[in-house]
PDB file of C-alpha atoms and ligand atoms in Angstrom:
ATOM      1  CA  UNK A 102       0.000   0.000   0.000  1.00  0.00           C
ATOM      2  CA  UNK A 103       1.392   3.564  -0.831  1.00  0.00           C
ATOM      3  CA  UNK A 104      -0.165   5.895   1.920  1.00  0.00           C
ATOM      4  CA  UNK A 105      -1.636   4.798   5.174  1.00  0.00           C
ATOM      5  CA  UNK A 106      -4.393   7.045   5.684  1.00  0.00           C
ATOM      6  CA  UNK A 107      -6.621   7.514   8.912  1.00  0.00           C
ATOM      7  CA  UNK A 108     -10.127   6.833   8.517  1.00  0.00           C
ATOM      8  CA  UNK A 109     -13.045   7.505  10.736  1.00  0.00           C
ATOM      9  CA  UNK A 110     -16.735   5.567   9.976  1.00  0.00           C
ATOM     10  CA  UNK A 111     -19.818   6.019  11.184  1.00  0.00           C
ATOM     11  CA  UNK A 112     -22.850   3.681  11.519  1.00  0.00           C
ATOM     12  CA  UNK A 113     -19.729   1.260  11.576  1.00  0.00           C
ATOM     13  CA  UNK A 114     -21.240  -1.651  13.969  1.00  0.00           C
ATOM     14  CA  UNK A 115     -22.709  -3.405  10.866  1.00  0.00           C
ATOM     15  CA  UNK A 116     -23.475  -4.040   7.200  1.00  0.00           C
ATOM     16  CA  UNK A 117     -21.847  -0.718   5.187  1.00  0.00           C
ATOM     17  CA  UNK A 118     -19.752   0.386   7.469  1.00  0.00           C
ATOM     18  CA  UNK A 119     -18.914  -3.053   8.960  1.00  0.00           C
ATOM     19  CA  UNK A 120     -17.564  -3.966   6.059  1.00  0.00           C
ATOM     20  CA  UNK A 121     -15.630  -0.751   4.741  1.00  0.00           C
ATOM     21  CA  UNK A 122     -14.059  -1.253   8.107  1.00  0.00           C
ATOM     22  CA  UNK A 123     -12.631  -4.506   7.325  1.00  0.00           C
ATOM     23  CA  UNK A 124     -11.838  -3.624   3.574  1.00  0.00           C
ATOM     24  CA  UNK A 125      -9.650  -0.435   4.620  1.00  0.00           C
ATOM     25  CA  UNK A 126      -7.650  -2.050   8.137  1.00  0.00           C
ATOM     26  CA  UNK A 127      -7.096  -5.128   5.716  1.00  0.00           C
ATOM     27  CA  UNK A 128      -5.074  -2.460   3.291  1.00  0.00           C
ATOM     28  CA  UNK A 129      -3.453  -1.172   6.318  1.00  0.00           C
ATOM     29  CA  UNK A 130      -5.462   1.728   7.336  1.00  0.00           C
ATOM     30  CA  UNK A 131      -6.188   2.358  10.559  1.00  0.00           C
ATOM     31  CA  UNK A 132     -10.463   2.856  11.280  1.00  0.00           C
ATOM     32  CA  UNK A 133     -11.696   4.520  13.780  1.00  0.00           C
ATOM     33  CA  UNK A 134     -14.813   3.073  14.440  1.00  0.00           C
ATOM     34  CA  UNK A 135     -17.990   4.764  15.851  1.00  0.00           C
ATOM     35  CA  UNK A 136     -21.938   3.831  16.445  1.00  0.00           C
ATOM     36  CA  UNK A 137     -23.721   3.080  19.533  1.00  0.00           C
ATOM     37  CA  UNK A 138     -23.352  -0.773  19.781  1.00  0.00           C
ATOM     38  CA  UNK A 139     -19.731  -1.253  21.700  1.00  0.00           C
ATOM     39  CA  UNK A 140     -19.899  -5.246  21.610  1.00  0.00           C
ATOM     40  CA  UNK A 141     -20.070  -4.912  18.201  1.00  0.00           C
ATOM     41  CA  UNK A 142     -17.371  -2.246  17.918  1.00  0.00           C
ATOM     42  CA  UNK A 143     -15.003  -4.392  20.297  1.00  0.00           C
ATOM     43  CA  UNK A 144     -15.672  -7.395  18.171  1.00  0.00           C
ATOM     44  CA  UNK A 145     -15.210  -5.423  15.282  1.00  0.00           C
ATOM     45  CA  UNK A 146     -11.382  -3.688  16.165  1.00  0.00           C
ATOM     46  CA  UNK A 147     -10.796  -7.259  17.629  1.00  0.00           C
ATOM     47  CA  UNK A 148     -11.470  -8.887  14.008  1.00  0.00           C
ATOM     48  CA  UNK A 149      -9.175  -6.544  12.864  1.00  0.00           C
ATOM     49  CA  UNK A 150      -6.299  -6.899  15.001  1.00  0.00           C
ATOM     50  CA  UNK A 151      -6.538 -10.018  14.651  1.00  0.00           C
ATOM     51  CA  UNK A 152      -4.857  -9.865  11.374  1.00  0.00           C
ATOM     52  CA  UNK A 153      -2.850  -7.097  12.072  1.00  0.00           C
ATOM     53  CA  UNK A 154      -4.752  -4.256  11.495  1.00  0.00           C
ATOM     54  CA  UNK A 155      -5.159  -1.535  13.754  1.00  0.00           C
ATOM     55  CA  UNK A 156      -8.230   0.257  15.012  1.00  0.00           C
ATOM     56  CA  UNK A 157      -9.903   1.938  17.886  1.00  0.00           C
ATOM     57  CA  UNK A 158     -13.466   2.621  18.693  1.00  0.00           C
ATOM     58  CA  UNK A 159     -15.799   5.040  20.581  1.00  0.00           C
ATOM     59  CA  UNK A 160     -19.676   4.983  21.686  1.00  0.00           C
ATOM     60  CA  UNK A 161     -21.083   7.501  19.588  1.00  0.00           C
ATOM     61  CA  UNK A 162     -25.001   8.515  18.684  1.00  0.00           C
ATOM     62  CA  UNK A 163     -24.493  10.824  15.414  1.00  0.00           C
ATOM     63  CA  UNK A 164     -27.507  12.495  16.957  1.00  0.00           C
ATOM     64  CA  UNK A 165     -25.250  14.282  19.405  1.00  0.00           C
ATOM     65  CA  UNK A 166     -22.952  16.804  18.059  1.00  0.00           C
ATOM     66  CA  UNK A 167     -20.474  16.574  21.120  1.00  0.00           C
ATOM     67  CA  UNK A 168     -20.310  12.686  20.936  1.00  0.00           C
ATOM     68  CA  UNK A 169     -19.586  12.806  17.375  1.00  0.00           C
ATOM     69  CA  UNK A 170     -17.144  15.546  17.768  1.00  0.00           C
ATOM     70  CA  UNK A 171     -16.036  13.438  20.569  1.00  0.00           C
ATOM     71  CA  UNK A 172     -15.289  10.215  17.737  1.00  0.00           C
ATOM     72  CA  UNK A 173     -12.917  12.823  16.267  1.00  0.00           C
ATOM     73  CA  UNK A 174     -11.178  13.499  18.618  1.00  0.00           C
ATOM     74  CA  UNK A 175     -10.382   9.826  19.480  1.00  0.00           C
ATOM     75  CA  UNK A 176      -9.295   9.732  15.810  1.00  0.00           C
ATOM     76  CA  UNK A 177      -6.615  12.047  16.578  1.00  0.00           C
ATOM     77  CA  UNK A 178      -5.695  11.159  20.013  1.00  0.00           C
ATOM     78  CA  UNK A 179      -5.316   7.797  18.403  1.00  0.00           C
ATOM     79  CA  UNK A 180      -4.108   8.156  15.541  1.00  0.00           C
ATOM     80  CA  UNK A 181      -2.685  12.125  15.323  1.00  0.00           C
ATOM     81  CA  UNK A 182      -5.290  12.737  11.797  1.00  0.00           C
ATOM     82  CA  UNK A 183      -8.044  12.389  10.064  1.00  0.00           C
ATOM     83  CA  UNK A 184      -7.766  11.530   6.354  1.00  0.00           C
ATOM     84  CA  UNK A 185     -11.249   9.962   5.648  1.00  0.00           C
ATOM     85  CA  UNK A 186     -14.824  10.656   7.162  1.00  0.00           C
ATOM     86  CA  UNK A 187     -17.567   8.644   6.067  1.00  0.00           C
ATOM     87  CA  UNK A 188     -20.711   9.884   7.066  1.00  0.00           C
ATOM     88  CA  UNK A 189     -22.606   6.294   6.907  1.00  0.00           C
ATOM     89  CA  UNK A 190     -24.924   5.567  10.037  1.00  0.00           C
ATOM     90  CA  UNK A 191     -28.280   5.848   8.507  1.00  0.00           C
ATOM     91  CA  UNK A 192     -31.914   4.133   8.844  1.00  0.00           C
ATOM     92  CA  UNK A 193     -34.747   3.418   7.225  1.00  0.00           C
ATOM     93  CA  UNK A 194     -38.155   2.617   8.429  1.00  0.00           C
ATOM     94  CA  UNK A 195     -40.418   3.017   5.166  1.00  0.00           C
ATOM     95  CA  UNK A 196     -43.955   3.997   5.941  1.00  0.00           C
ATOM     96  CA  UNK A 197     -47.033   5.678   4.579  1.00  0.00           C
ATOM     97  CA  UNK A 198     -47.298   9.315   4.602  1.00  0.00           C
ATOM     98  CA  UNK A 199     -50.718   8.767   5.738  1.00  0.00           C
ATOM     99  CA  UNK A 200     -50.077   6.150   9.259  1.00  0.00           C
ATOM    100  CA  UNK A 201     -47.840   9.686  10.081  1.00  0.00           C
ATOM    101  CA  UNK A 202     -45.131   7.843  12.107  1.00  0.00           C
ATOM    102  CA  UNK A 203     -44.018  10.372  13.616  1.00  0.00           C
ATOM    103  CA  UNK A 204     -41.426   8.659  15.836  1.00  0.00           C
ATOM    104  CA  UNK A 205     -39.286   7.130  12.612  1.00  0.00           C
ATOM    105  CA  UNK A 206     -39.298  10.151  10.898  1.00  0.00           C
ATOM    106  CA  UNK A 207     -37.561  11.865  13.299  1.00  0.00           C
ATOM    107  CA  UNK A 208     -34.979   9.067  13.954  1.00  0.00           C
ATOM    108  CA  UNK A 209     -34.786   9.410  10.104  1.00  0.00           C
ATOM    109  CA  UNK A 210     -33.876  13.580  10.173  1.00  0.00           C
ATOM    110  CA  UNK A 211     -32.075  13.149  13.356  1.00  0.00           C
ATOM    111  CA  UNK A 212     -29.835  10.485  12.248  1.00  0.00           C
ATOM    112  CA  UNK A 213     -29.720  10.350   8.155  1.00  0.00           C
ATOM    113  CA  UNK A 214     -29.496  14.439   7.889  1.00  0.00           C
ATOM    114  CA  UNK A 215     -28.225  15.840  11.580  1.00  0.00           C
ATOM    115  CA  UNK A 216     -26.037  13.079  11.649  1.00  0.00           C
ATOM    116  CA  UNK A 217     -24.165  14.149   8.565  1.00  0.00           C
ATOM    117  CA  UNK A 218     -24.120  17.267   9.441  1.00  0.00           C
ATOM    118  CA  UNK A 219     -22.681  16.813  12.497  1.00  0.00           C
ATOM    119  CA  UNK A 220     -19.764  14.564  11.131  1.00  0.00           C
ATOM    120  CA  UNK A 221     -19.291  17.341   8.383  1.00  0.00           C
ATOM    121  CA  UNK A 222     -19.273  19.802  11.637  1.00  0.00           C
ATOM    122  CA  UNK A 223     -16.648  18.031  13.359  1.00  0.00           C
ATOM    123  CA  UNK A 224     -14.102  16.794  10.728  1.00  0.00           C
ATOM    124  CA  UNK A 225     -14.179  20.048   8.318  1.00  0.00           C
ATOM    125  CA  UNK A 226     -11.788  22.489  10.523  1.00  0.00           C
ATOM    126  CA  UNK A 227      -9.659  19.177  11.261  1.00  0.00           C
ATOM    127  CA  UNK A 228      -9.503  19.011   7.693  1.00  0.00           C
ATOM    128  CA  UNK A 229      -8.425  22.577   7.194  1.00  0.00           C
ATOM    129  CA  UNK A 230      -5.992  22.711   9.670  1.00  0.00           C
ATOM    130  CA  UNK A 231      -4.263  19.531   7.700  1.00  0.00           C
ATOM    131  CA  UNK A 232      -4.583  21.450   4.349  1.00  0.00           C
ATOM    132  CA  UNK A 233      -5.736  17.862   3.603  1.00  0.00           C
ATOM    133  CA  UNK A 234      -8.758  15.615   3.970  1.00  0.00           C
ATOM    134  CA  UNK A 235     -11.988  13.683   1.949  1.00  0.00           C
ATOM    135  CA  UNK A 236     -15.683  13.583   3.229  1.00  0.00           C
ATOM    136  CA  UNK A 237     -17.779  10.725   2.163  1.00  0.00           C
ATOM    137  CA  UNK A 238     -21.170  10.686   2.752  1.00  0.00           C
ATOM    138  CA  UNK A 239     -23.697   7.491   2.512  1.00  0.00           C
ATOM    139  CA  UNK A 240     -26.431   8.790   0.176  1.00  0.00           C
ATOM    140  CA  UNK A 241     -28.672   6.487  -1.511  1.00  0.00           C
ATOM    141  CA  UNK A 242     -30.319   5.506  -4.726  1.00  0.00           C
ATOM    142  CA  UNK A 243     -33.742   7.254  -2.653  1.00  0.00           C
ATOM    143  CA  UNK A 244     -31.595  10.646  -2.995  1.00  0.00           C
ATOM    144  CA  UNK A 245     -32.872  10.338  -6.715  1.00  0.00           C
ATOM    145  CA  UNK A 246     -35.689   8.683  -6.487  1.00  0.00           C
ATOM    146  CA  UNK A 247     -38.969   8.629  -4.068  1.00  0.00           C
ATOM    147  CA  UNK A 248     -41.121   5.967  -4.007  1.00  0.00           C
ATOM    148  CA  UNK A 249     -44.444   4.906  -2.075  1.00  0.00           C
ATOM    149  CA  UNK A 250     -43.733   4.486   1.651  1.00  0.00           C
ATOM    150  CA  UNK A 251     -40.115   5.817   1.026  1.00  0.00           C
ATOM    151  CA  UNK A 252     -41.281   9.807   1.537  1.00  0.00           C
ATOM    152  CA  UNK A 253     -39.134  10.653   4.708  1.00  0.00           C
ATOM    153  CA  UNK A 254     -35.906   8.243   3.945  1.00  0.00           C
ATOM    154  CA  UNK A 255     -35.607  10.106   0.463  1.00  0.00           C
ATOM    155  CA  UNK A 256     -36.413  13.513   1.830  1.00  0.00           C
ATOM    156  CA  UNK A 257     -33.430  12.575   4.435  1.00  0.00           C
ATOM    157  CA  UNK A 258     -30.950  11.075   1.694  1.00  0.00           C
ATOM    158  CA  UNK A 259     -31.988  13.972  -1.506  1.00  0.00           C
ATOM    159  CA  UNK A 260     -31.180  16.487   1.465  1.00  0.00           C
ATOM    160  CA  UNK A 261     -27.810  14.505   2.253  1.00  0.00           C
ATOM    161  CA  UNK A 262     -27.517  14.968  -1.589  1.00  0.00           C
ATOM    162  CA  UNK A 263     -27.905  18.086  -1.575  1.00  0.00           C
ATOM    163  CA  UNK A 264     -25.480  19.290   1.356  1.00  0.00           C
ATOM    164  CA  UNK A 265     -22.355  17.023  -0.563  1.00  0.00           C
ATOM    165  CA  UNK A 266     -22.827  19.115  -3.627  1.00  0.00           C
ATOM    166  CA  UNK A 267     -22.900  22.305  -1.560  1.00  0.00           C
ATOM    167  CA  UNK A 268     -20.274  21.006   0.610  1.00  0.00           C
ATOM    168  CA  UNK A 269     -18.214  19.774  -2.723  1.00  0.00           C
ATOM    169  CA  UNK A 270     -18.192  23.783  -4.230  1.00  0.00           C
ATOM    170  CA  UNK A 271     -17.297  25.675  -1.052  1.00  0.00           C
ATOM    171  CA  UNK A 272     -14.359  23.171  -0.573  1.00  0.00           C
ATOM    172  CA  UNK A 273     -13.315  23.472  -3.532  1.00  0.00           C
ATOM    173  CA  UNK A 274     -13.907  27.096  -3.485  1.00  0.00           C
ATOM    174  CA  UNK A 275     -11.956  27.485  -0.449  1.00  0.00           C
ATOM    175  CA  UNK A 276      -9.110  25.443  -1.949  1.00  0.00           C
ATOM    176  CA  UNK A 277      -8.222  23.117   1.128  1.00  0.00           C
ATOM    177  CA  UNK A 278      -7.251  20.141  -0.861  1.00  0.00           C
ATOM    178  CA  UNK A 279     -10.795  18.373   1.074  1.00  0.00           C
ATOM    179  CA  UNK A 280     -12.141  16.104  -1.458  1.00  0.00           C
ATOM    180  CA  UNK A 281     -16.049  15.117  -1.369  1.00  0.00           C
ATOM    181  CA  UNK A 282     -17.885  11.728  -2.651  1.00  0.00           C
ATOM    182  CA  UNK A 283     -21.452  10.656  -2.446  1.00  0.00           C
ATOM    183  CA  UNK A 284     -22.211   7.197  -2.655  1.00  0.00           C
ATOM    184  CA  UNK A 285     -26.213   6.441  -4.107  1.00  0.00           C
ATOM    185  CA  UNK A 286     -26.120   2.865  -3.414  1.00  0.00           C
ATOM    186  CA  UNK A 287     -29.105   0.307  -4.462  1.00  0.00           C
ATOM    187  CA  UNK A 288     -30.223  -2.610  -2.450  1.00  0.00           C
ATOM    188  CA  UNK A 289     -27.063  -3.652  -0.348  1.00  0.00           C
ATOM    189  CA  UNK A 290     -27.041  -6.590   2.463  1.00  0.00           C
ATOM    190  CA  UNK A 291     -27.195  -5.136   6.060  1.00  0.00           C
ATOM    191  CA  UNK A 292     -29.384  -4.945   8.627  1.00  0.00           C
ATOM    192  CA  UNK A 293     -31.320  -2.532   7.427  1.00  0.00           C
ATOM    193  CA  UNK A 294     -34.377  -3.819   6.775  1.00  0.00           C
ATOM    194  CA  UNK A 295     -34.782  -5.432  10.153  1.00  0.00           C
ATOM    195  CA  UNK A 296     -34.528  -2.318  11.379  1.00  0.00           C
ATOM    196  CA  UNK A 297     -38.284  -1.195   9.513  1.00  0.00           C
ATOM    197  CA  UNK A 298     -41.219  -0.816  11.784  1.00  0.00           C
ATOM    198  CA  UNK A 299     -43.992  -1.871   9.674  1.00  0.00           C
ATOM    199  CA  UNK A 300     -44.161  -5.265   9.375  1.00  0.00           C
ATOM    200  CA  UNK A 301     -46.127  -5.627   6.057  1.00  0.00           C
ATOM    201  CA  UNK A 302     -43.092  -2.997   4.462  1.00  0.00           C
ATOM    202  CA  UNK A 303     -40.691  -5.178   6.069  1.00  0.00           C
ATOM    203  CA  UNK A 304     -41.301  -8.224   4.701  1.00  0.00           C
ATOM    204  CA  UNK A 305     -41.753  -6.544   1.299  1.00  0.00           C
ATOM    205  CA  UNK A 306     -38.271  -5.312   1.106  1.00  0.00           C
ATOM    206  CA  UNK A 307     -37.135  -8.131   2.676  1.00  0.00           C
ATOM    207  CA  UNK A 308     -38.230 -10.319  -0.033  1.00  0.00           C
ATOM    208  CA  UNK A 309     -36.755  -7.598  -3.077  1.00  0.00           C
ATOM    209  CA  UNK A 310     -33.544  -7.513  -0.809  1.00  0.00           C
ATOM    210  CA  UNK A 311     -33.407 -11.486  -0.475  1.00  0.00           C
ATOM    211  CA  UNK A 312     -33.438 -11.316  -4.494  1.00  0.00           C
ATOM    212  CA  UNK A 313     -31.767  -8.706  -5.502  1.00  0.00           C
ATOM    213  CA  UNK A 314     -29.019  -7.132  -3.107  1.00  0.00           C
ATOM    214  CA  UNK A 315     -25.453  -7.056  -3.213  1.00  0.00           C
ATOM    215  CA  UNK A 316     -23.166  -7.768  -0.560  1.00  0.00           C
ATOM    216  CA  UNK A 317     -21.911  -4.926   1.792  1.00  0.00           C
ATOM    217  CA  UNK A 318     -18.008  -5.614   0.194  1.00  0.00           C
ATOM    218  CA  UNK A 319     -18.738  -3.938  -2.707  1.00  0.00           C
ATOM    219  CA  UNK A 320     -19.592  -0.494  -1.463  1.00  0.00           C
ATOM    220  CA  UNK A 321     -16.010  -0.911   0.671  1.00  0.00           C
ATOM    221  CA  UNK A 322     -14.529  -1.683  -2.697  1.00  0.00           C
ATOM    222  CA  UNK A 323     -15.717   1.889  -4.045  1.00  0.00           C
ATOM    223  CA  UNK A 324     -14.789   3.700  -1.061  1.00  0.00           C
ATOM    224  CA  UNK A 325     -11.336   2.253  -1.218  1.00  0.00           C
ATOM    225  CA  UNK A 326     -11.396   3.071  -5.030  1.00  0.00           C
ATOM    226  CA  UNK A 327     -12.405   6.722  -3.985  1.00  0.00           C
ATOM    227  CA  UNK A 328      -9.765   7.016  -1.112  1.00  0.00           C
ATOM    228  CA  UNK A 329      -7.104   5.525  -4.094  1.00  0.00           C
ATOM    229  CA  UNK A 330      -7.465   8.423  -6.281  1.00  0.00           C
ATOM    230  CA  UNK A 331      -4.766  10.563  -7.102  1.00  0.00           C
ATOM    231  CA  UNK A 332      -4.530  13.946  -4.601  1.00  0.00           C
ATOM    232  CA  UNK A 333      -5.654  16.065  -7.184  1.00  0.00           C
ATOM    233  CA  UNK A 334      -8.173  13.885  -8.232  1.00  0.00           C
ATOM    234  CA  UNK A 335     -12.139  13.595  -7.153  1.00  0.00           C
ATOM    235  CA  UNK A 336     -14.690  10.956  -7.427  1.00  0.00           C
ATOM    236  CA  UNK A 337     -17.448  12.482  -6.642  1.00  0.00           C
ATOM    237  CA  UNK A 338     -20.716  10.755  -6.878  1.00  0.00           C
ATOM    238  CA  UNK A 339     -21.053   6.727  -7.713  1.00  0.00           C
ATOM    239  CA  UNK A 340     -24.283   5.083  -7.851  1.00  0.00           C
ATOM    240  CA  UNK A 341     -23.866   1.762  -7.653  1.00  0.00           C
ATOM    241  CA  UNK A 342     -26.997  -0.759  -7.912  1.00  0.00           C
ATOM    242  CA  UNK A 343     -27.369  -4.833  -8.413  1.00  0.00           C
ATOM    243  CA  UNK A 344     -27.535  -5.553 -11.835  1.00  0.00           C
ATOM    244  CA  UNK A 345     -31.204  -5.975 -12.171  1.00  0.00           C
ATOM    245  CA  UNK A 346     -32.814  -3.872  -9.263  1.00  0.00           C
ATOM    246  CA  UNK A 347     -34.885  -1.059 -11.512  1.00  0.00           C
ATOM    247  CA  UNK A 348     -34.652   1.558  -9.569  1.00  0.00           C
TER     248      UNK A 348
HETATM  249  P1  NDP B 948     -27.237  -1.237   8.942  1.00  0.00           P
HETATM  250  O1  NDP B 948     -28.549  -1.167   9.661  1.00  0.00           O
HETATM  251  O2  NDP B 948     -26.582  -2.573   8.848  1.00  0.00           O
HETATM  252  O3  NDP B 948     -26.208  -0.218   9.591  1.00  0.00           O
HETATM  253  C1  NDP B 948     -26.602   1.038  10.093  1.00  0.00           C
HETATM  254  C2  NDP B 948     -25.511   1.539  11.014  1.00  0.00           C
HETATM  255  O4  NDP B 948     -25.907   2.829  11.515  1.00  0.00           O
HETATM  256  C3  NDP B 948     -25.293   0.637  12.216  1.00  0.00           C
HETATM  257  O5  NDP B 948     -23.921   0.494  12.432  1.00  0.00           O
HETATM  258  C4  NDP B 948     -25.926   1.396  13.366  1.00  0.00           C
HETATM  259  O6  NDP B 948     -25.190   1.152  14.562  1.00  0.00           O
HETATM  260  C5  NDP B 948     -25.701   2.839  12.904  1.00  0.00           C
HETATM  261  N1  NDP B 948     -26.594   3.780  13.556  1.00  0.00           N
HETATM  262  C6  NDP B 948     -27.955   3.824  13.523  1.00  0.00           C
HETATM  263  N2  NDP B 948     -28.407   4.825  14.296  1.00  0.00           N
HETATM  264  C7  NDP B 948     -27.307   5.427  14.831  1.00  0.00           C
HETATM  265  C8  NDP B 948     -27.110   6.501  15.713  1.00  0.00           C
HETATM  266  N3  NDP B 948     -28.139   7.200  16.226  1.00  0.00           N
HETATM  267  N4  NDP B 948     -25.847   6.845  16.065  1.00  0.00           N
HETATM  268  C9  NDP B 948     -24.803   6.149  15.575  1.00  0.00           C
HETATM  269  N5  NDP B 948     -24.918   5.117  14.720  1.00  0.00           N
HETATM  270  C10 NDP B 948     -26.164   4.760  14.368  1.00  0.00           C
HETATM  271  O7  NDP B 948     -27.531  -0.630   7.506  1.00  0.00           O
HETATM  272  P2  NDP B 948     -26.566  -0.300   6.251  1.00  0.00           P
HETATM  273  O8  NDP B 948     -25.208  -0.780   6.486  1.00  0.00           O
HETATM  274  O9  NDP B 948     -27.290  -0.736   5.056  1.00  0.00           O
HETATM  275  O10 NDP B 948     -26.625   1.304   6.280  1.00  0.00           O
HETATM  276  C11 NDP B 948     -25.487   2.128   6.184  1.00  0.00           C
HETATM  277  C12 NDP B 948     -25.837   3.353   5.352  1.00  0.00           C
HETATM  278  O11 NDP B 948     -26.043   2.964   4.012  1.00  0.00           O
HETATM  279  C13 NDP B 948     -27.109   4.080   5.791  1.00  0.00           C
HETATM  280  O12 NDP B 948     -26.897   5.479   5.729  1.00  0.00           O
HETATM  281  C14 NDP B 948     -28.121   3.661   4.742  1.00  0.00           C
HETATM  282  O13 NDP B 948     -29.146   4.608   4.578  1.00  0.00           O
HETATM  283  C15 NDP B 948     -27.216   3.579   3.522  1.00  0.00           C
HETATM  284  N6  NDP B 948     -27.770   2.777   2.420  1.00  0.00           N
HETATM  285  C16 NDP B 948     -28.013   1.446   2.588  1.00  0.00           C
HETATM  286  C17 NDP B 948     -28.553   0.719   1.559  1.00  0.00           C
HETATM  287  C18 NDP B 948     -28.880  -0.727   1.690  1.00  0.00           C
HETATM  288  O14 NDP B 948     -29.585  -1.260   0.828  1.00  0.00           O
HETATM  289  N7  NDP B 948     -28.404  -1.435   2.703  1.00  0.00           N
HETATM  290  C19 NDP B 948     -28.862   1.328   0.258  1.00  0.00           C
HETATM  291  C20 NDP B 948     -28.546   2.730   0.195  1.00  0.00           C
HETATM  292  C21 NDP B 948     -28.006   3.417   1.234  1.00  0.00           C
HETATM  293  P3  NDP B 948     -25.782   1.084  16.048  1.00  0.00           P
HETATM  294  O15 NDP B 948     -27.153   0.493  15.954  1.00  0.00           O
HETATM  295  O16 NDP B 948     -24.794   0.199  16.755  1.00  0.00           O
HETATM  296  O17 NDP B 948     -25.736   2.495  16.539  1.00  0.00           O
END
């Protein structure tokens, strides 16, 4: 491996992040690993010592702005940088406008949009102190797209859209070297869709995601593609679906 570079992940207790964990310690960079299950964590960094990887971890809700700037700062107690953010803890509890669940829509703003936010909010000035850094934010094929019962996840993932491309120009306006990339990903194995609250919408996806998605490895291959790139050099936003999922 050329550069070893320091890499923080949120939402990284299972299925995404999980496995860009595992992908990026197995090239030799070290994760940081936040999200609020710490068995899973410990198992995680555990995994990944195990064959000689390093990695650290921290309890961390992305709905807190101190915890996540918190995460950071374990990053660089740990580790003296931060070279890579991904902004990836997300959920997604598809509903009907009209059963107004009140309860997952706010999980879905507080932790899909705030959540970002708050990682952009605490790696950004770390970033421009280094002259140096790349923000990559979990998006979704729903930031293009909205679909029946899907009104509140794509309303959280167009606006995650939406702050990466506003995010992408002022960096680049401001000339910091901080690269940005948005990831739209289709169906991808996780646990997700155990996470839905309606049981009838559950099972639904659950039988299009037993068909049709991809495993987790394959959005830790683009991110490590991404991180790869030449200094000068941006990939910016990859949608990435299984072959035959429509939309
Ligand atoms: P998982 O349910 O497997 O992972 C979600 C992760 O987010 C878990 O590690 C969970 O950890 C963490 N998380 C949830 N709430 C919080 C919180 N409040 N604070 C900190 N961490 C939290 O799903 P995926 O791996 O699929 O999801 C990862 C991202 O990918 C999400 O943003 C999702 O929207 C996006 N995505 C997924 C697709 C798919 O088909 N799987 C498709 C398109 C996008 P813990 O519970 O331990 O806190």
């Amino acid at each position: 491996m050329e550069e070893k570079k320091v890499i923080v992940i949120t939402g990284a207790s299972s299925g995404i992040g999980e496995a860009i964990a595992k992908e990026l310690a197995s090239q030799g960079h070290p994760v940081v690993l936040g999200a609020r299950r710490t068995d899973k964590l410990a198992q995680i960094k555990n995994e990944v010592e195990a064959t000689g990887g390093q990695a650290a971890y921290r309890q961390v809700d992305v709905t807190s702005l101190e915890e996540v700037q918190a995460l950071a700062q374990t990053a660089l107690t740990e580790f003296g940088r931060i070279d890579v953010w991904i902004n990836n803890a997300g959920l997604m509890p598809h509903s009907l406008l009209i059963d107004a669940k009140v309860d997952d829509w706010n999980r879905m703003i507080d932790v899909n949009l705030r959540g970002t936010l708050y990682g952009i909010a605490a790696a950004q000035p770390i970033f421009h102190e280094q002259n140096t850094g790349h923000l990559i934010n979990l998006g979704s094929v729903a930031s293009l797209y909205s679909h029946v019962g899907g009104a509140v996840y794509s309303a959280t993932k167009w606006g995650v859209k939406a702050i990466s491309e506003s995010l992408r120009e002022e960096e680049a306006q401001a000339g910091h070297n901080v690269r940005v990339t948005t990831i739209y990903p289709g169906a991808v194995q996780s646990e997700l869709v155990s996470h839905m609250t309606d049981p009838a919408r559950r099972e639904a996806s659950q039988q299009f995601y037993d068909q049709f998605a991809i495993p987790a490895e394959r959005i830790a291959t683009i991110v490590s593609q991404a991180i790869a790139m030449p200094a000068d050099t941006a990939l910016n936003d990859i949608v990435v679906r299984p072959i035959n999922q429509v939309q």
